[in-house]
Amino acid sequence: MHILRSLPLFSTLEDSELKEIENVLMSYSYDKGQIIFSSYDGANGIYILTKGKVKLYKSFAGKEQTIRIFSPVSMMGEAGALKGGNFPANAVALDKVQVLFLPKEKLTEVIRKNPDIAMKMIGILSERLFHLVGLVENLSLKDAVSRVYDYIVHKADQNGKVEFKTTIVAMELGLTAETVSRAISQLKKRGKVKKEGKIVQLLY
Amino acid sequence: MHILRSLPLFSTLEDSELKEIENVLMSYSYDKGQIIFSSYDGANGIYILTKGKVKLYKSFAGKEQTIRIFSPVSMMGEAGALKGGNFPANAVALDKVQVLFLPKEKLTEVIRKNPDIAMKMIGILSERLFHLVGLVENLSLKDAVSRVYDYIVHKADQNGKVEFKTTIVAMELGLTAETVSRAISQLKKRGKVKKEGKIVQLLY
DNA sequence: CGAAGACTTGAAATAGATCAAGCGTTGTGG
DNA sequence: CCACAACGCTTGATCTATTTCAAGTCTTCG
């Protein structure tokens, strides 16, 4: 089964059409730290992440805010390609990354031909919107301790454990490492979590 | 010409289909301060704002963040209706407001039947995404004075004039009225803008 | 083992919010 | 048509959360 099938957008596409898409796909790889696309680039297609992690972020005046972190298999850059113009943000490889590139002409052709795909794309964009509204809520309404706590709850496994690297979490939450460190101290003091090495454990 | 025609989404729709939509529209009105929908409501349709202004916002722990302010004629709530589930945020009337409500079944039917409409809806959602990414950038990376200045540049007409109501701008930018007022003083002092009554004038 | 990087903790700095007071504008009811 | 109440705007004085700066400790791994 082709990897495109793992993408919700294309999961229901007919084999013949999938084949057509495969024919126009380009494959690229990037090393850690390399820029995959930036908000200064014209968006002439979408990227499908097949290996590695990618950080989507905005930067301005030396500061940086992470929008989201992508893991395989995900679609990236669709809003830019579908609106026309540039990408809304920058994407950087967090490790060795492999992507497939699909030109927007082919993408729009497929969408136009398949109402199901169109509806799925609409669903995906709506989901992205929800995610961003959540991010706005976090950034502007919640304080550092709540954000760190929410992060832990959100990422914890069944046993309430998370691997926790202060610096990384700080980036994801748009805080400094110092603030995250202090937040964890607070949460420990309040009996909300326990920390052993790099594992944070939720307490109930 | 029916008011639906002023909506980009429906501007190219055929008369017969427009008629069909009109038949299922419900009309509602709200007074200043009334909630039109909230993030606790199941989203079973979209709202078309035909009169008045509406604030879309998130709230948490007594604080509030405006996502955007709608003026006629705009579509509201589409991400909720198209994703399924609840609305992503709350909408409140800022003055006397009139809306049309279109059930999501009819909306999706129209989208499925018309690839043009589907592509337009995709474009609209992508635009919303850009707007939200911009909001995130503003909230986390820019200081109050830049945000107010950007707002003016963005909204200014050909002559560099904007109607400027401190309270409204404060809401849109997620700042307090006091901070916006101080920002304008700064910009005046720096010779960036002039203010006469409620009109702010960009200087070059 | 030792050096570089990651984490913690304290002290100072800062941006914006909040609190407070005064002033201008508007619009409504007498 | 006036009066005054309500609201919006401005400006000053605190207050507060988070960043920044600094120093010390811990980890890890070549």
CSV table of C-alpha atoms (C1' of nucleotides) in Angstrom, one decimal:
chain,number,residue,atom,x,y,z
A,1,MET,CA,0.0,0.0,0.0
A,2,HIS,CA,1.3,3.4,-0.9
A,3,ILE,CA,2.1,5.8,1.9
A,4,LEU,CA,-0.4,8.3,0.5
A,5,ARG,CA,-3.2,5.9,1.7
A,6,SER,CA,-2.2,6.7,5.3
A,7,LEU,CA,-3.2,10.3,4.6
A,8,PRO,CA,-6.9,10.8,5.6
A,9,LEU,CA,-7.3,13.1,2.6
A,10,PHE,CA,-6.5,10.4,0.1
A,11,SER,CA,-7.6,7.3,2.0
A,12,THR,CA,-10.7,6.8,-0.1
A,13,LEU,CA,-9.3,7.8,-3.5
A,14,GLU,CA,-9.5,5.3,-6.3
A,15,ASP,CA,-6.4,3.4,-7.3
A,16,SER,CA,-6.2,5.0,-10.8
A,17,GLU,CA,-6.3,8.5,-9.3
A,18,LEU,CA,-3.8,7.7,-6.7
A,19,LYS,CA,-1.5,6.4,-9.4
A,20,GLU,CA,-1.9,9.7,-11.2
A,21,ILE,CA,-0.9,11.6,-8.1
A,22,GLU,CA,2.1,9.4,-7.5
A,23,ASN,CA,3.4,10.2,-10.9
A,24,VAL,CA,3.7,13.9,-10.2
A,25,LEU,CA,5.1,13.6,-6.6
A,26,MET,CA,8.6,14.8,-6.0
A,27,SER,CA,10.6,13.5,-3.1
A,28,TYR,CA,13.0,15.6,-1.0
A,29,SER,CA,15.0,15.2,2.2
A,30,TYR,CA,16.4,17.6,4.7
A,31,ASP,CA,18.8,17.5,7.6
A,32,LYS,CA,18.1,18.8,11.1
A,33,GLY,CA,17.9,22.6,11.0
A,34,GLN,CA,17.2,22.9,7.3
A,35,ILE,CA,14.2,25.1,6.2
A,36,ILE,CA,11.6,23.2,4.2
A,37,PHE,CA,9.5,26.2,3.4
A,38,SER,CA,9.2,29.7,4.7
A,39,SER,CA,6.6,32.4,4.7
A,40,TYR,CA,8.6,34.2,2.1
A,41,ASP,CA,8.1,31.3,-0.4
A,42,GLY,CA,5.3,31.2,-2.9
A,43,ALA,CA,3.2,28.2,-2.0
A,44,ASN,CA,3.0,26.1,-5.2
A,45,GLY,CA,2.2,22.8,-3.6
A,46,ILE,CA,1.7,20.8,-0.4
A,47,TYR,CA,4.3,18.7,1.5
A,48,ILE,CA,3.5,15.3,2.8
A,49,LEU,CA,5.8,14.4,5.7
A,50,THR,CA,6.9,10.8,5.6
A,51,LYS,CA,9.9,10.7,8.0
A,52,GLY,CA,11.2,12.8,10.8
A,53,LYS,CA,9.7,15.7,12.7
A,54,VAL,CA,9.0,19.2,11.5
A,55,LYS,CA,8.4,22.4,13.4
A,56,LEU,CA,6.0,24.9,12.0
A,57,TYR,CA,6.7,28.4,13.5
A,58,LYS,CA,6.5,32.1,13.1
A,59,SER,CA,9.4,34.4,13.9
A,60,PHE,CA,9.7,38.2,14.3
A,61,ALA,CA,12.3,40.5,15.7
A,62,GLY,CA,14.5,37.6,16.9
A,63,LYS,CA,11.6,35.9,18.8
A,64,GLU,CA,9.9,32.7,17.7
A,65,GLN,CA,6.6,31.0,18.3
A,66,THR,CA,5.9,27.4,17.5
A,67,ILE,CA,2.6,26.8,15.8
A,68,ARG,CA,2.7,23.1,15.8
A,69,ILE,CA,5.0,20.1,15.5
A,70,PHE,CA,4.3,17.6,12.7
A,71,SER,CA,5.0,13.8,12.8
A,72,PRO,CA,4.6,11.4,9.9
A,73,VAL,CA,2.3,11.0,8.0
A,74,SER,CA,0.9,14.5,7.8
A,75,MET,CA,0.1,17.1,5.2
A,76,MET,CA,1.8,20.5,5.6
A,77,GLY,CA,1.4,23.8,3.8
A,78,GLU,CA,-2.1,23.2,2.5
A,79,ALA,CA,-3.6,26.5,3.6
A,80,GLY,CA,-0.9,28.3,1.6
A,81,ALA,CA,-1.3,26.3,-1.5
A,82,LEU,CA,-5.1,26.5,-1.5
A,83,LYS,CA,-5.4,30.2,-0.7
A,84,GLY,CA,-2.8,31.2,-3.2
A,85,GLY,CA,0.2,33.4,-2.3
A,86,ASN,CA,2.7,32.4,0.4
A,87,PHE,CA,2.9,29.9,3.2
A,88,PRO,CA,1.5,31.3,6.4
A,89,ALA,CA,4.5,30.2,8.5
A,90,ASN,CA,8.0,28.6,8.3
A,91,ALA,CA,8.8,24.9,8.5
A,92,VAL,CA,12.1,23.5,9.8
A,93,ALA,CA,13.4,19.9,10.1
A,94,LEU,CA,13.9,18.8,13.7
A,95,ASP,CA,15.8,15.7,12.6
A,96,LYS,CA,16.4,13.9,9.3
A,97,VAL,CA,13.3,14.5,7.3
A,98,GLN,CA,11.7,13.1,4.2
A,99,VAL,CA,8.8,14.7,2.4
A,100,LEU,CA,6.8,14.3,-0.8
A,101,PHE,CA,5.8,17.4,-2.7
A,102,LEU,CA,2.5,17.6,-4.6
A,103,PRO,CA,2.1,20.6,-6.9
A,104,LYS,CA,-1.1,22.6,-6.2
A,105,GLU,CA,-2.4,22.2,-9.7
A,106,LYS,CA,-2.7,18.4,-9.3
A,107,LEU,CA,-4.2,18.9,-5.8
A,108,THR,CA,-6.9,21.3,-6.9
A,109,GLU,CA,-7.7,19.1,-9.9
A,110,VAL,CA,-8.3,16.1,-7.6
A,111,ILE,CA,-10.3,18.2,-5.2
A,112,ARG,CA,-12.5,19.5,-8.0
A,113,LYS,CA,-13.2,16.1,-9.3
A,114,ASN,CA,-14.0,14.4,-6.0
A,115,PRO,CA,-16.6,15.9,-3.7
A,116,ASP,CA,-15.5,13.5,-1.0
A,117,ILE,CA,-12.0,14.7,-1.2
A,118,ALA,CA,-13.3,18.3,-1.2
A,119,MET,CA,-15.3,17.6,2.0
A,120,LYS,CA,-12.3,16.0,3.6
A,121,MET,CA,-10.1,18.9,2.8
A,122,ILE,CA,-12.7,21.2,4.3
A,123,GLY,CA,-12.8,19.0,7.4
A,124,ILE,CA,-9.0,19.1,7.7
A,125,LEU,CA,-8.8,22.9,7.4
A,126,SER,CA,-11.6,23.2,10.0
A,127,GLU,CA,-9.6,21.1,12.3
A,128,ARG,CA,-6.5,23.2,11.8
A,129,LEU,CA,-8.6,26.2,12.7
A,130,PHE,CA,-9.7,24.6,15.9
A,131,HIS,CA,-6.1,23.9,16.8
A,132,LEU,CA,-5.1,27.5,16.2
A,133,VAL,CA,-8.0,28.8,18.2
A,134,GLY,CA,-6.8,26.6,21.0
A,135,LEU,CA,-3.3,28.0,20.7
A,136,VAL,CA,-4.6,31.5,20.9
A,137,GLU,CA,-6.5,30.6,24.0
A,138,ASN,CA,-3.4,29.2,25.6
A,139,LEU,CA,-1.2,32.1,24.6
A,140,SER,CA,-3.5,34.8,25.8
A,141,LEU,CA,-5.7,33.4,28.5
A,142,LYS,CA,-3.6,30.8,30.4
A,143,ASP,CA,-0.7,31.4,32.7
A,144,ALA,CA,2.6,29.5,32.5
A,145,VAL,CA,1.8,26.9,35.2
A,146,SER,CA,-1.5,26.0,33.6
A,147,ARG,CA,0.1,25.7,30.2
A,148,VAL,CA,2.8,23.4,31.4
A,149,TYR,CA,0.3,21.3,33.3
A,150,ASP,CA,-2.0,21.1,30.3
A,151,TYR,CA,0.9,20.1,28.2
A,152,ILE,CA,1.7,17.2,30.6
A,153,VAL,CA,-1.9,16.1,30.7
A,154,HIS,CA,-2.2,16.2,27.0
A,155,LYS,CA,1.0,14.3,26.3
A,156,ALA,CA,0.9,11.8,29.2
A,157,ASP,CA,0.6,8.1,28.4
A,158,GLN,CA,-1.9,5.7,30.2
A,159,ASN,CA,0.3,5.7,33.3
A,160,GLY,CA,0.5,9.5,33.4
A,161,LYS,CA,4.1,9.6,32.3
A,162,VAL,CA,5.8,12.0,29.9
A,163,GLU,CA,9.3,12.4,28.8
A,164,PHE,CA,10.0,16.0,29.6
A,165,LYS,CA,12.8,18.1,28.2
A,166,THR,CA,12.6,21.6,29.7
A,167,THR,CA,14.1,23.3,26.6
A,168,ILE,CA,11.9,21.6,24.1
A,169,VAL,CA,8.7,22.1,26.1
A,170,ALA,CA,9.6,25.8,26.5
A,171,MET,CA,9.8,26.1,22.7
A,172,GLU,CA,6.5,24.4,22.1
A,173,LEU,CA,4.7,26.5,24.7
A,174,GLY,CA,6.4,29.8,23.7
A,175,LEU,CA,7.9,30.2,27.2
A,176,THR,CA,11.5,30.4,28.4
A,177,ALA,CA,13.3,27.4,29.9
A,178,GLU,CA,13.5,29.2,33.2
A,179,THR,CA,9.8,29.8,33.3
A,180,VAL,CA,9.0,26.1,32.5
A,181,SER,CA,11.5,25.0,35.2
A,182,ARG,CA,9.8,27.2,37.8
A,183,ALA,CA,6.4,25.9,36.6
A,184,ILE,CA,7.4,22.3,37.2
A,185,SER,CA,8.7,23.3,40.7
A,186,GLN,CA,5.3,24.8,41.4
A,187,LEU,CA,3.5,21.7,40.2
A,188,LYS,CA,5.7,19.5,42.4
A,189,LYS,CA,5.1,21.7,45.4
A,190,ARG,CA,1.4,21.5,44.8
A,191,GLY,CA,1.5,17.7,44.5
A,192,LYS,CA,0.3,17.7,41.0
A,193,VAL,CA,3.3,15.9,39.5
A,194,LYS,CA,6.5,14.0,40.4
A,195,LYS,CA,9.7,14.2,38.5
A,196,GLU,CA,12.3,11.5,38.1
A,197,GLY,CA,15.1,12.3,35.7
A,198,LYS,CA,13.4,13.3,32.5
A,199,ILE,CA,10.2,11.5,33.3
A,200,VAL,CA,7.3,13.6,34.7
A,201,GLN,CA,4.6,11.6,36.4
A,202,LEU,CA,1.1,12.9,36.9
A,203,LEU,CA,-0.3,12.4,40.4
A,204,TYR,CA,-4.0,12.1,41.1
B,1,MET,CA,-30.4,41.1,-5.7
B,2,HIS,CA,-30.5,38.9,-2.7
B,3,ILE,CA,-28.1,39.6,0.1
B,4,LEU,CA,-26.6,36.2,-0.3
B,5,ARG,CA,-25.0,37.3,-3.5
B,6,SER,CA,-22.8,39.7,-1.5
B,7,LEU,CA,-21.3,36.6,0.1
B,8,PRO,CA,-18.2,35.5,-1.8
B,9,LEU,CA,-19.1,31.9,-1.3
B,10,PHE,CA,-22.4,32.2,-3.1
B,11,SER,CA,-21.6,35.0,-5.6
B,12,THR,CA,-21.4,32.6,-8.5
B,13,LEU,CA,-24.2,30.3,-7.6
B,14,GLU,CA,-27.1,29.9,-10.1
B,15,ASP,CA,-30.4,31.6,-9.4
B,16,SER,CA,-32.3,28.3,-8.9
B,17,GLU,CA,-29.9,27.1,-6.3
B,18,LEU,CA,-29.8,30.4,-4.5
B,19,LYS,CA,-33.6,30.2,-4.4
B,20,GLU,CA,-33.3,26.8,-2.8
B,21,ILE,CA,-31.0,28.1,-0.1
B,22,GLU,CA,-33.2,31.1,0.6
B,23,ASN,CA,-36.1,28.7,1.3
B,24,VAL,CA,-34.3,27.1,4.2
B,25,LEU,CA,-32.8,30.2,5.7
B,26,MET,CA,-34.0,31.2,9.2
B,27,SER,CA,-33.7,34.8,10.3
B,28,TYR,CA,-32.8,35.8,13.8
B,29,SER,CA,-32.1,39.1,15.6
B,30,TYR,CA,-30.1,39.8,18.7
B,31,ASP,CA,-29.6,42.8,21.0
B,32,LYS,CA,-26.3,44.1,22.0
B,33,GLY,CA,-24.7,41.7,24.5
B,34,GLN,CA,-26.7,38.7,23.5
B,35,ILE,CA,-24.8,35.5,22.7
B,36,ILE,CA,-25.4,34.2,19.2
B,37,PHE,CA,-23.5,30.9,19.6
B,38,SER,CA,-21.0,29.6,22.1
B,39,SER,CA,-18.4,26.9,22.1
B,40,TYR,CA,-20.7,24.8,24.2
B,41,ASP,CA,-23.2,24.7,21.4
B,42,GLY,CA,-23.4,21.9,18.8
B,43,ALA,CA,-22.7,23.6,15.4
B,44,ASN,CA,-25.6,22.6,13.2
B,45,GLY,CA,-25.3,25.4,10.7
B,46,ILE,CA,-23.6,28.6,9.7
B,47,TYR,CA,-24.6,32.2,10.4
B,48,ILE,CA,-24.6,34.9,7.8
B,49,LEU,CA,-24.3,38.3,9.4
B,50,THR,CA,-26.5,40.9,7.6
B,51,LYS,CA,-26.7,43.7,10.1
B,52,GLY,CA,-24.6,44.9,13.1
B,53,LYS,CA,-21.2,43.8,14.4
B,54,VAL,CA,-20.3,40.5,16.1
B,55,LYS,CA,-17.4,39.6,18.2
B,56,LEU,CA,-15.9,36.1,18.1
B,57,TYR,CA,-14.0,35.4,21.2
B,58,LYS,CA,-12.6,32.8,23.6
B,59,SER,CA,-12.9,33.1,27.4
B,60,PHE,CA,-11.2,31.4,30.2
B,61,ALA,CA,-10.9,32.1,33.9
B,62,GLY,CA,-12.6,35.5,33.6
B,63,LYS,CA,-10.3,36.7,30.9
B,64,GLU,CA,-11.3,37.1,27.2
B,65,GLN,CA,-9.5,37.1,23.9
B,66,THR,CA,-11.1,38.4,20.7
B,67,ILE,CA,-10.5,36.2,17.7
B,68,ARG,CA,-12.0,38.6,15.2
B,69,ILE,CA,-14.8,41.1,14.7
B,70,PHE,CA,-17.3,40.5,11.9
B,71,SER,CA,-19.2,43.1,9.9
B,72,PRO,CA,-21.9,42.5,7.3
B,73,VAL,CA,-22.0,40.6,5.1
B,74,SER,CA,-19.9,37.7,6.5
B,75,MET,CA,-20.2,34.1,7.2
B,76,MET,CA,-19.6,32.9,10.8
B,77,GLY,CA,-19.3,29.5,12.4
B,78,GLU,CA,-18.3,27.6,9.2
B,79,ALA,CA,-15.4,25.7,10.8
B,80,GLY,CA,-17.7,24.3,13.5
B,81,ALA,CA,-20.4,23.3,11.1
B,82,LEU,CA,-18.1,21.7,8.7
B,83,LYS,CA,-15.9,19.8,11.1
B,84,GLY,CA,-18.8,18.5,13.2
B,85,GLY,CA,-19.1,19.0,16.9
B,86,ASN,CA,-19.1,22.4,18.6
B,87,PHE,CA,-18.2,25.9,17.5
B,88,PRO,CA,-14.6,26.7,18.2
B,89,ALA,CA,-15.4,30.0,20.0
B,90,ASN,CA,-18.2,32.2,21.2
B,91,ALA,CA,-20.1,34.9,19.2
B,92,VAL,CA,-21.7,38.0,20.9
B,93,ALA,CA,-23.6,40.8,19.3
B,94,LEU,CA,-21.9,44.2,19.7
B,95,ASP,CA,-25.0,46.1,18.7
B,96,LYS,CA,-28.4,45.3,17.1
B,97,VAL,CA,-27.6,42.3,15.0
B,98,GLN,CA,-29.5,40.4,12.3
B,99,VAL,CA,-28.4,37.0,11.0
B,100,LEU,CA,-29.5,34.3,8.7
B,101,PHE,CA,-29.0,30.8,9.7
B,102,LEU,CA,-28.3,28.0,7.1
B,103,PRO,CA,-28.4,24.4,8.4
B,104,LYS,CA,-25.3,22.5,7.7
B,105,GLU,CA,-27.1,19.8,5.7
B,106,LYS,CA,-28.1,22.3,3.1
B,107,LEU,CA,-24.6,23.8,3.1
B,108,THR,CA,-22.8,20.6,2.6
B,109,GLU,CA,-25.3,19.6,-0.1
B,110,VAL,CA,-24.5,22.8,-2.1
B,111,ILE,CA,-20.8,22.3,-1.6
B,112,ARG,CA,-20.9,18.7,-2.8
B,113,LYS,CA,-22.8,19.7,-5.9
B,114,ASN,CA,-20.6,22.6,-6.9
B,115,PRO,CA,-16.8,22.2,-7.2
B,116,ASP,CA,-16.6,26.0,-7.5
B,117,ILE,CA,-18.3,26.5,-4.2
B,118,ALA,CA,-16.2,23.8,-2.6
B,119,MET,CA,-13.0,25.5,-3.8
B,120,LYS,CA,-14.3,28.9,-2.5
B,121,MET,CA,-15.1,27.4,0.9
B,122,ILE,CA,-11.6,25.9,1.0
B,123,GLY,CA,-10.2,29.3,0.1
B,124,ILE,CA,-12.2,31.0,2.8
B,125,LEU,CA,-11.1,28.5,5.5
B,126,SER,CA,-7.5,29.0,4.4
B,127,GLU,CA,-7.9,32.7,4.8
B,128,ARG,CA,-9.2,32.2,8.3
B,129,LEU,CA,-6.2,30.1,9.0
B,130,PHE,CA,-3.9,32.9,7.8
B,131,HIS,CA,-5.7,35.3,10.0
B,132,LEU,CA,-5.3,33.1,13.0
B,133,VAL,CA,-1.6,32.5,12.4
B,134,GLY,CA,-1.3,36.3,12.1
B,135,LEU,CA,-3.1,36.6,15.5
B,136,VAL,CA,-0.7,34.1,17.1
B,137,GLU,CA,2.2,36.1,15.7
B,138,ASN,CA,0.8,39.3,17.0
B,139,LEU,CA,0.0,37.9,20.4
B,140,SER,CA,3.3,36.3,21.1
B,141,LEU,CA,5.9,38.2,19.0
B,142,LYS,CA,4.9,41.8,18.7
B,143,ASP,CA,4.6,44.6,21.3
B,144,ALA,CA,1.5,46.8,21.7
B,145,VAL,CA,2.8,49.8,19.7
B,146,SER,CA,3.7,47.6,16.7
B,147,ARG,CA,0.3,45.9,16.8
B,148,VAL,CA,-1.6,49.1,16.9
B,149,TYR,CA,0.5,50.5,14.1
B,150,ASP,CA,0.1,47.3,12.0
B,151,TYR,CA,-3.6,47.5,12.6
B,152,ILE,CA,-3.8,51.1,11.2
B,153,VAL,CA,-1.6,50.3,8.2
B,154,HIS,CA,-3.7,47.2,7.5
B,155,LYS,CA,-7.1,49.0,7.7
B,156,ALA,CA,-6.1,52.4,6.2
B,157,ASP,CA,-7.8,53.5,2.9
B,158,GLN,CA,-5.9,55.0,0.0
B,159,ASN,CA,-5.5,58.3,1.8
B,160,GLY,CA,-4.1,56.5,4.9
B,161,LYS,CA,-7.2,57.2,6.9
B,162,VAL,CA,-8.9,54.8,9.3
B,163,GLU,CA,-11.9,55.2,11.6
B,164,PHE,CA,-10.5,54.4,15.0
B,165,LYS,CA,-12.4,53.5,18.1
B,166,THR,CA,-10.1,52.7,20.9
B,167,THR,CA,-12.3,50.2,22.6
B,168,ILE,CA,-13.0,48.2,19.5
B,169,VAL,CA,-9.4,48.2,18.4
B,170,ALA,CA,-8.4,47.1,21.9
B,171,MET,CA,-10.8,44.2,21.7
B,172,GLU,CA,-9.6,43.2,18.2
B,173,LEU,CA,-5.9,43.2,19.3
B,174,GLY,CA,-6.4,41.6,22.7
B,175,LEU,CA,-5.2,44.6,24.5
B,176,THR,CA,-6.8,47.0,27.0
B,177,ALA,CA,-8.3,50.3,25.9
B,178,GLU,CA,-5.6,52.1,28.1
B,179,THR,CA,-2.8,50.3,26.3
B,180,VAL,CA,-4.2,51.2,22.9
B,181,SER,CA,-4.7,54.8,23.9
B,182,ARG,CA,-1.0,55.0,25.1
B,183,ALA,CA,0.1,53.3,21.9
B,184,ILE,CA,-1.6,56.0,19.8
B,185,SER,CA,0.0,58.7,21.9
B,186,GLN,CA,3.4,57.1,21.2
B,187,LEU,CA,2.7,56.9,17.5
B,188,LYS,CA,1.7,60.6,17.4
B,189,LYS,CA,4.8,61.6,19.4
B,190,ARG,CA,7.0,59.6,16.9
B,191,GLY,CA,5.3,61.4,14.0
B,192,LYS,CA,3.8,58.1,12.6
B,193,VAL,CA,0.1,59.2,12.7
B,194,LYS,CA,-2.1,62.1,13.3
B,195,LYS,CA,-5.5,61.9,15.0
B,196,GLU,CA,-8.5,64.1,14.4
B,197,GLY,CA,-11.7,63.0,16.2
B,198,LYS,CA,-12.1,59.3,15.4
B,199,ILE,CA,-10.0,59.4,12.3
B,200,VAL,CA,-6.5,58.3,12.4
B,201,GLN,CA,-4.2,59.5,9.6
B,202,LEU,CA,-1.0,57.7,8.6
B,203,LEU,CA,1.9,60.0,8.0
B,204,TYR,CA,4.8,59.2,5.7
C,1,DC,C1',37.9,12.9,33.7
C,2,DG,C1',36.6,17.1,32.1
C,3,DA,C1',34.0,20.1,29.3
C,4,DA,C1',29.8,21.4,27.2
C,5,DG,C1',25.3,21.6,27.6
C,6,DA,C1',20.9,21.3,30.3
C,7,DC,C1',18.6,22.5,34.5
C,8,DT,C1',17.6,25.3,38.6
C,9,DT,C1',17.3,29.3,41.5
C,10,DG,C1',17.7,34.1,42.7
C,11,DA,C1',17.5,39.1,41.6
C,12,DA,C1',16.5,42.7,38.5
C,13,DA,C1',14.1,44.5,34.5
C,14,DT,C1',10.0,45.2,31.7
C,15,DA,C1',5.6,45.2,29.2
C,16,DG,C1',1.2,45.3,29.9
C,17,DA,C1',-2.9,45.0,33.1
C,18,DT,C1',-5.4,46.9,36.6
C,19,DC,C1',-7.0,50.6,39.4
C,20,DA,C1',-8.3,55.3,39.7
C,21,DA,C1',-9.6,59.9,38.4
C,22,DG,C1',-10.9,63.4,35.3
C,23,DC,C1',-12.6,65.0,30.9
C,24,DG,C1',-15.1,65.0,26.5
C,25,DT,C1',-19.0,63.3,23.7
C,26,DT,C1',-23.4,61.6,22.9
C,27,DG,C1',-27.9,60.8,23.2
C,28,DT,C1',-32.3,60.6,25.8
C,29,DG,C1',-36.0,62.0,28.5
C,30,DG,C1',-38.1,65.7,30.7
D,1,DC,C1',-33.7,72.1,23.7
D,2,DC,C1',-31.3,71.5,27.8
D,3,DA,C1',-29.5,68.6,31.4
D,4,DC,C1',-27.4,65.1,32.9
D,5,DA,C1',-26.4,60.3,32.9
D,6,DA,C1',-23.8,57.0,30.5
D,7,DC,C1',-20.1,55.9,28.0
D,8,DG,C1',-15.7,56.4,25.8
D,9,DC,C1',-11.1,58.3,26.0
D,10,DT,C1',-6.9,59.8,28.2
D,11,DT,C1',-3.3,59.9,31.6
D,12,DG,C1',-1.0,58.7,35.9
D,13,DA,C1',0.2,55.3,39.6
D,14,DT,C1',0.7,50.8,41.1
D,15,DC,C1',0.9,45.7,40.4
D,16,DT,C1',2.1,41.4,38.4
D,17,DA,C1',3.7,37.7,35.3
D,18,DT,C1',7.2,36.6,32.6
D,19,DT,C1',11.7,37.6,30.6
D,20,DT,C1',16.3,38.6,31.1
D,21,DC,C1',20.7,38.3,33.4
D,22,DA,C1',23.7,35.8,36.4
D,23,DA,C1',25.6,32.2,38.9
D,24,DG,C1',25.8,27.6,40.5
D,25,DT,C1',24.8,22.6,40.1
D,26,DC,C1',23.8,18.5,37.6
D,27,DT,C1',24.2,15.3,33.5
D,28,DT,C1',26.1,13.2,30.0
D,29,DC,C1',29.2,11.6,26.9
D,30,DG,C1',33.5,11.9,24.1
